[in-house]
Short mmCIF file of C-alpha atoms in Angstrom, two decimals:
data_model
loop_
_atom_site.label_atom_id
_atom_site.label_comp_id
_atom_site.label_asym_id
_atom_site.label_seq_id
_atom_site.Cartn_x
_atom_site.Cartn_y
_atom_site.Cartn_z
CA UNK U 1213 20.89 3.07 93.46
CA UNK U 1214 16.79 2.61 92.72
CA UNK U 1215 15.63 5.21 90.82
CA UNK U 1216 13.01 5.82 92.96
CA UNK U 1217 15.80 7.28 95.55
CA UNK U 1218 16.49 9.74 93.03
CA UNK U 1219 13.73 11.89 94.09
CA UNK U 1220 14.72 14.72 96.63
CA UNK U 1221 11.13 16.66 96.87
CA UNK U 1222 8.03 17.64 95.86
CA UNK U 1223 6.61 21.20 95.54
CA UNK U 1224 3.27 23.12 94.72
CA UNK U 1225 3.28 26.37 93.69
CA UNK U 1226 -0.67 28.20 93.00
CA UNK U 1227 -1.67 31.25 91.49
CA UNK U 1228 -5.13 32.85 92.81
CA UNK U 1229 -7.78 34.55 91.44
CA UNK U 1230 -6.14 38.04 92.43
CA UNK U 1231 -2.95 36.71 90.02
CA UNK U 1232 -0.79 36.07 93.32
CA UNK U 1233 1.57 33.35 92.62
CA UNK U 1234 2.71 31.85 95.98
CA UNK U 1235 4.70 28.72 97.11
CA UNK U 1236 1.86 26.98 99.02
CA UNK U 1237 3.53 23.48 99.87
CA UNK U 1238 6.49 21.43 99.74
CA UNK U 1239 7.30 18.03 100.99
CA UNK U 1240 10.12 16.96 102.88
CA UNK U 1241 11.57 20.68 102.41
CA UNK U 1242 12.79 22.76 99.77
CA UNK U 1243 15.56 25.57 100.68
CA UNK U 1244 14.84 29.25 100.12
CA UNK U 1245 17.20 29.50 97.45
CA UNK U 1246 16.00 26.67 95.22
CA UNK U 1247 12.15 27.97 95.90
CA UNK U 1248 12.95 31.26 94.45
CA UNK U 1249 14.92 29.86 91.10
CA UNK U 1250 11.84 27.66 90.67
CA UNK U 1251 9.15 30.30 91.35
CA UNK U 1252 11.18 32.36 88.38
CA UNK U 1253 11.28 29.12 86.33
CA UNK U 1254 7.46 28.38 86.33
CA UNK U 1255 5.67 30.69 84.13
CA UNK U 1256 2.93 31.79 86.55
CA UNK U 1257 4.53 34.90 88.05
CA UNK U 1258 4.42 36.42 84.25
CA UNK U 1259 1.04 37.83 83.28
CA UNK U 1260 -0.38 37.25 80.08
CA UNK U 1261 2.33 34.75 78.91
CA UNK U 1262 2.20 31.90 77.30
CA UNK U 1263 1.37 28.64 79.41
CA UNK U 1264 4.62 26.39 79.63
CA UNK U 1265 3.02 23.08 80.40
CA UNK U 1266 6.22 21.19 81.44
CA UNK U 1267 9.70 22.85 81.80
CA UNK U 1268 12.91 21.16 83.09
CA UNK U 1269 16.59 21.98 84.01
CA UNK U 1270 19.14 21.85 86.58
CA UNK U 1271 20.50 24.03 89.37
CA UNK U 1272 23.06 23.40 92.08
CA UNK U 1273 23.20 19.98 90.94
CA UNK U 1274 19.85 19.66 91.30
CA UNK U 1275 17.44 18.80 88.22
CA UNK U 1276 14.06 20.06 88.37
CA UNK U 1277 10.96 19.37 86.58
CA UNK U 1278 7.78 21.85 86.75
CA UNK U 1279 4.31 20.70 84.98
CA UNK U 1280 1.79 23.85 84.99
CA UNK U 1281 -2.06 23.66 85.13
CA UNK U 1282 -4.91 26.00 84.25
CA UNK U 1283 -7.75 24.82 86.61
CA UNK U 1284 -10.86 24.57 84.76
CA UNK U 1285 -14.08 24.95 86.80
CA UNK U 1286 -15.74 22.78 88.65
CA UNK U 1287 -12.97 21.68 90.83
CA UNK U 1288 -12.14 20.89 94.62
CA UNK U 1289 -9.78 23.68 94.33
CA UNK U 1290 -11.30 27.18 94.88
CA UNK U 1291 -9.67 30.77 94.14
CA UNK U 1292 -6.81 28.97 92.31
CA UNK U 1293 -6.58 29.64 88.77
CA UNK U 1294 -3.24 27.83 87.83
CA UNK U 1295 -0.85 25.43 90.15
CA UNK U 1296 2.50 24.15 89.40
CA UNK U 1297 3.57 21.09 90.55
CA UNK U 1298 7.48 20.51 91.10
CA UNK U 1299 9.62 17.96 91.35
CA UNK U 1300 13.46 17.97 92.30
CA UNK U 1301 15.70 15.08 91.61
CA UNK U 1302 19.51 13.54 91.21
CA UNK U 1303 18.58 12.38 87.78
CA UNK U 1304 17.62 13.60 84.35
CA UNK U 1305 14.54 11.60 83.13
CA UNK U 1306 12.15 14.38 81.72
CA UNK U 1307 9.88 11.86 80.49
CA UNK U 1308 9.80 10.11 83.48
CA UNK U 1309 8.89 13.08 85.43
CA UNK U 1310 6.66 14.46 83.25
CA UNK U 1311 4.25 11.47 83.74
CA UNK U 1312 4.45 11.35 87.19
CA UNK U 1313 3.42 14.82 87.50
CA UNK U 1314 0.66 14.20 85.40
CA UNK U 1315 -0.65 11.84 87.81
CA UNK U 1316 0.17 14.37 90.60
CA UNK U 1317 -1.74 16.72 88.89
CA UNK U 1318 -4.93 14.79 88.64
CA UNK U 1319 -4.98 13.76 91.96
CA UNK U 1320 -4.53 17.77 92.82
CA UNK U 1321 -7.45 19.07 90.95
CA UNK U 1322 -9.67 16.02 92.01
CA UNK U 1323 -8.93 16.06 95.91
CA UNK U 1324 -7.67 19.55 96.29
CA UNK U 1325 -5.37 18.52 99.05
CA UNK U 1326 -1.30 18.32 99.06
CA UNK U 1327 -1.80 15.29 101.31
CA UNK U 1328 -3.05 13.06 98.84
CA UNK U 1329 -0.37 14.16 96.28
CA UNK U 1330 2.07 13.26 99.30
CA UNK U 1331 0.68 9.75 99.78
CA UNK U 1332 1.49 9.06 95.81
CA UNK U 1333 5.01 10.74 95.91
CA UNK U 1334 6.01 8.52 98.97
CA UNK U 1335 4.10 5.32 97.28
CA UNK U 1336 6.89 5.70 94.41
CA UNK U 1337 9.82 6.86 96.88
CA UNK U 1338 9.02 3.40 98.84
CA UNK U 1339 7.21 1.43 95.89
CA UNK U 1340 8.48 2.30 92.56
CA UNK U 1341 4.65 2.82 91.86
CA UNK U 1342 1.39 4.63 92.22
CA UNK U 1343 -1.73 3.08 91.12
CA UNK U 1344 -5.27 5.04 90.71
CA UNK U 1345 -7.90 4.32 88.29
CA UNK U 1346 -9.26 7.79 88.02
CA UNK U 1347 -6.00 10.04 88.22
CA UNK U 1348 -3.74 7.00 85.98
CA UNK U 1349 -1.12 4.93 87.12
CA UNK U 1350 2.65 5.33 87.41
CA UNK U 1351 5.32 2.65 87.46
CA UNK U 1352 9.14 3.80 87.68
CA UNK U 1353 10.51 0.83 86.20
CA UNK U 1354 9.11 2.29 83.07
CA UNK U 1355 11.76 4.80 82.32
CA UNK U 1356 14.81 3.71 81.61
CA UNK U 1357 17.81 6.37 81.99
CA UNK U 1358 19.29 5.47 78.84
CA UNK U 1359 15.47 6.09 76.89
CA UNK U 1360 15.73 9.88 78.50
CA UNK U 1361 19.72 10.12 77.02
CA UNK U 1362 18.15 9.01 73.57
CA UNK U 1363 15.20 11.03 73.19
CA UNK U 1364 17.05 14.18 71.79
CA UNK U 1365 17.17 13.65 68.01
CA UNK U 1366 20.86 15.06 66.75
CA UNK U 1367 19.38 14.34 63.56
CA UNK U 1368 17.23 17.57 63.66
CA UNK U 1369 20.59 19.16 65.12
CA UNK U 1370 22.81 17.94 62.22
CA UNK U 1371 19.42 19.07 59.87
CA UNK U 1372 19.50 22.36 61.04
CA UNK U 1373 23.22 23.19 61.16
CA UNK U 1374 25.07 20.76 58.58
CA UNK U 1375 28.45 20.64 58.95
CA UNK U 1376 28.47 23.56 61.58
CA UNK U 1377 27.54 20.58 64.07
CA UNK U 1378 31.35 19.78 63.96
CA UNK U 1379 31.88 23.17 65.94
CA UNK U 1380 29.15 22.05 68.44
CA UNK U 1381 31.02 18.36 68.56
CA UNK U 1382 34.44 19.97 68.96
CA UNK U 1383 33.52 22.20 71.61
CA UNK U 1384 31.79 19.29 73.63
CA UNK U 1385 35.09 16.90 73.55
CA UNK U 1386 37.24 19.39 74.27
CA UNK U 1387 34.83 20.56 77.48
CA UNK U 1388 34.28 23.88 76.66
CA UNK U 1389 31.48 26.72 77.33
CA UNK U 1390 28.11 26.31 74.55
CA UNK U 1391 25.16 28.55 75.22
CA UNK U 1392 22.18 28.41 73.10
CA UNK U 1393 19.45 31.10 72.64
CA UNK U 1394 15.93 30.76 71.78
CA UNK U 1395 13.02 32.87 72.90
CA UNK U 1396 10.78 29.60 72.97
CA UNK U 1397 11.58 27.54 76.08
CA UNK U 1398 10.17 24.55 74.68
CA UNK U 1399 12.58 24.64 71.14
CA UNK U 1400 15.43 25.19 73.71
CA UNK U 1401 15.03 22.15 75.76
CA UNK U 1402 14.30 19.91 72.90
CA UNK U 1403 17.90 21.27 71.24
CA UNK U 1404 19.77 21.33 74.33
CA UNK U 1405 19.11 17.93 75.32
CA UNK U 1406 20.23 16.20 72.72
CA UNK U 1407 23.53 17.82 72.41
CA UNK U 1408 25.43 15.71 75.44
CA UNK U 1409 24.57 13.00 73.01
CA UNK U 1410 27.82 14.34 70.76
CA UNK U 1411 29.77 13.04 73.36
CA UNK U 1412 28.10 9.72 74.14
CA UNK U 1413 31.42 7.84 75.85
CA UNK U 1414 30.84 10.18 78.44
CA UNK U 1415 27.49 9.80 78.98
CA UNK U 1416 27.37 12.75 80.74
CA UNK U 1417 23.96 15.04 81.05
CA UNK U 1418 25.28 16.86 84.29
CA UNK U 1419 26.97 19.26 81.38
CA UNK U 1420 23.11 20.15 80.40
CA UNK U 1421 21.31 23.55 81.81
CA UNK U 1422 18.91 23.72 79.49
CA UNK U 1423 16.87 26.67 81.49
CA UNK U 1424 19.23 29.49 82.31
CA UNK U 1425 18.16 32.93 83.31
CA UNK U 1426 20.63 35.84 83.45
CA UNK U 1427 20.19 35.81 87.16
CA UNK U 1428 23.40 36.22 89.85
CA UNK U 1429 22.83 33.44 91.78
CA UNK U 1430 22.22 31.04 88.40
CA UNK U 1431 25.22 32.76 86.88
CA UNK U 1432 27.29 31.90 89.55
CA UNK U 1433 26.38 28.56 89.97
CA UNK U 1434 27.08 28.08 86.27
CA UNK U 1435 30.40 29.34 86.62
CA UNK U 1436 31.24 26.59 88.79
CA UNK U 1437 31.42 24.43 85.36
CA UNK U 1438 34.01 24.10 83.29
CA UNK U 1439 31.77 22.78 80.27
CA UNK U 1440 28.45 23.00 79.60
CA UNK U 1441 25.65 22.87 77.27
CA UNK U 1442 23.33 25.82 78.46
CA UNK U 1443 20.33 27.45 77.06
CA UNK U 1444 18.75 31.04 77.61
CA UNK U 1445 15.30 32.75 76.52
CA UNK U 1446 16.63 36.35 76.92
CA UNK U 1447 18.40 37.63 73.93
CA UNK U 1448 20.90 39.55 76.16
CA UNK U 1449 22.92 36.74 76.85
CA UNK U 1450 24.74 37.42 73.36
CA UNK U 1451 26.58 39.99 74.98
CA UNK U 1452 27.76 38.02 77.95
CA UNK U 1453 30.69 36.78 76.00
CA UNK U 1454 32.14 35.78 79.75
CA UNK U 1455 29.69 32.90 79.80
CA UNK U 1456 30.55 31.07 76.43
CA UNK U 1457 33.24 29.60 74.12
CA UNK U 1458 30.51 29.07 71.47
CA UNK U 1459 27.33 30.93 71.22
CA UNK U 1460 24.25 29.16 69.41
CA UNK U 1461 21.56 31.51 67.84
CA UNK U 1462 18.63 28.90 67.59
CA UNK U 1463 16.13 31.10 65.48
CA UNK U 1464 18.81 31.99 62.92
CA UNK U 1465 20.68 28.93 62.97
CA UNK U 1466 23.95 30.92 63.40
CA UNK U 1467 27.14 29.37 65.66
CA UNK U 1468 29.78 31.63 66.61
CA UNK U 1469 33.04 31.09 68.34
CA UNK U 1470 34.03 33.45 70.77
CA UNK U 1471 37.65 35.16 70.08
CA UNK U 1472 39.31 33.88 73.34
CA UNK U 1473 38.27 29.64 72.26
CA UNK U 1474 39.29 30.20 68.59
CA UNK U 1475 42.76 29.02 68.89
CA UNK U 1476 41.75 25.79 71.04
CA UNK U 1477 38.66 25.22 68.48
CA UNK U 1478 40.94 25.72 65.05
CA UNK U 1479 39.28 23.37 62.68
CA UNK U 1480 41.36 21.75 60.21
CA UNK U 1481 41.32 18.11 58.04
CA UNK U 1482 40.65 16.16 60.69
CA UNK U 1483 37.48 18.03 61.87
CA UNK U 1484 36.24 18.22 57.94
CA UNK U 1485 36.32 14.53 57.84
CA UNK U 1486 34.70 14.43 61.25
CA UNK U 1487 32.14 16.55 60.20
CA UNK U 1488 31.26 14.74 56.94
CA UNK U 1489 31.03 11.55 58.99
CA UNK U 1490 28.23 12.92 61.37
CA UNK U 1491 26.19 14.46 58.54
CA UNK U 1492 26.16 11.42 56.32
CA UNK U 1493 25.35 9.33 59.51
CA UNK U 1494 22.64 11.81 60.29
CA UNK U 1495 20.96 12.13 56.60
CA UNK U 1496 20.96 8.27 56.40
CA UNK U 1497 17.08 7.93 56.45
CA UNK U 1498 17.26 4.49 57.64
CA UNK U 1499 19.64 5.50 60.35
CA UNK U 1500 17.66 6.10 63.74
CA UNK U 1501 18.82 8.92 66.04
CA UNK U 1502 20.09 5.84 68.13
CA UNK U 1503 22.30 4.98 65.57
CA UNK U 1504 23.45 7.97 64.96
CA UNK U 1505 24.54 8.39 68.36
CA UNK U 1506 26.41 5.05 68.02
CA UNK U 1507 27.91 5.95 64.43
CA UNK U 1508 29.73 9.32 65.99
CA UNK U 1509 30.38 7.36 69.55
CA UNK U 1510 32.32 4.91 67.68
CA UNK U 1511 34.07 7.66 65.75
CA UNK U 1512 35.10 9.14 69.07
CA UNK U 1513 36.32 5.82 70.47
CA UNK U 1514 38.71 5.28 67.32
CA UNK U 1515 40.24 9.27 68.07
CA UNK U 1516 40.48 8.36 71.75
CA UNK U 1517 41.81 5.06 71.16
CA UNK U 1518 44.60 6.61 69.22
CA UNK U 1519 45.36 9.28 71.61
CA UNK U 1520 45.46 6.63 74.49
CA UNK U 1521 47.98 4.53 72.26
CA UNK U 1522 50.19 7.60 72.13
CA UNK U 1523 49.77 8.09 75.73
CA UNK U 1524 50.67 4.38 76.71
CA UNK U 1525 54.04 5.12 74.96
CA UNK U 1526 54.83 8.23 76.87
CA UNK U 1527 55.89 8.28 80.66
CA UNK U 1528 53.24 7.73 83.47
CA UNK U 1529 50.88 7.33 80.06
CA UNK U 1530 50.86 10.74 79.96
CA UNK U 1531 51.05 12.66 76.63
CA UNK U 1532 53.10 16.00 76.14
CA UNK U 1533 53.10 18.17 73.10
CA UNK U 1534 56.65 17.23 72.17
CA UNK U 1535 54.93 13.33 72.08
CA UNK U 1536 52.61 15.09 69.81
CA UNK U 1537 54.60 16.99 67.37
CA UNK U 1538 57.21 13.94 66.90
CA UNK U 1539 54.11 12.46 64.86
CA UNK U 1540 54.05 15.35 62.62
CA UNK U 1541 50.10 15.88 62.30
CA UNK U 1542 48.67 18.91 60.45
CA UNK U 1543 48.56 21.75 62.86
CA UNK U 1544 44.99 22.14 63.80
CA UNK U 1545 45.14 18.12 64.25
CA UNK U 1546 47.74 18.51 66.67
CA UNK U 1547 46.07 21.34 68.27
CA UNK U 1548 42.97 19.60 68.80
CA UNK U 1549 44.58 16.21 70.01
CA UNK U 1550 46.59 18.36 72.71
CA UNK U 1551 43.49 19.99 73.55
CA UNK U 1552 41.23 16.64 73.69
CA UNK U 1553 44.72 15.22 75.91
CA UNK U 1554 43.46 17.69 78.11
CA UNK U 1555 39.80 17.40 78.68
CA UNK U 1556 40.32 13.92 78.94
CA UNK U 1557 42.93 14.28 81.63
CA UNK U 1558 45.98 12.33 79.45
CA UNK U 1559 48.12 15.51 79.63
CA UNK U 1560 51.18 15.57 81.73
CA UNK U 1561 51.18 18.77 83.77
#
């Protein structure tokens, strides 16, 4: 699929001089349910709040990217104090859509009409490029998805949590539910987007829900996923133990494993060995973030190939607890491999 075909819609939200915030336009269409969510995500309905220039997230398997601008006089926009350009898409690529949104925002400020934005959108959709001398150019092929995956910093994650990073690694390997709290959305987006890099062998950023509100519709959508990384700016999420197996309090640098996940997440010698390996890889000053991801991925593949060779010896290439017990692994290692086999669908049911 060409990357231009990933885009689903373009929308515009405005805040006027009366402090009213409204959806004013979208193309081709955005459902009422999604419009409500996007209105909550853009910071405009909140009075006297800090302006969040760019946020992104996922709802009902649709990615959204919202760029918000304060209107500086004089412009073609009368009676508008702020506006948000919203792009929805099938793919995770914040840098791509932030760059495109900047071009769209400049176009809207200059012309004061969504029609010119729509022309840019259609040009990118059909040709993968929109060019303009005064509003800047955008070329879709400049934004490879692998760059988006590698843009998060695992070195920063390890620098903050050290050996406790192994808890995050284990949770993601076992497809558990990880909730991350930080009151500042920018810090939340930066931290959460890095975490799927711990399980690079899956290259699955669909587990990422970096900006979730404690809203019934959003939480019902989240609960459809077996495992995820979900970010919240609301501190009350710590009381919602129904939403997480692992809770990360970013401002306090604390990681908590919930009671119901303690058995599957029990740590042993293997975890210590992997944890030390992750810390050493991340602390190597010659290593880039991409190299850290690669190192962890190689280690993960060793564990998985060991698991698969055990499965190959078994009936229907599926593991059983008995197969693992015959190997006389330490209890925590056996437990981890059993739950990992289940996560990787190598377990005989």
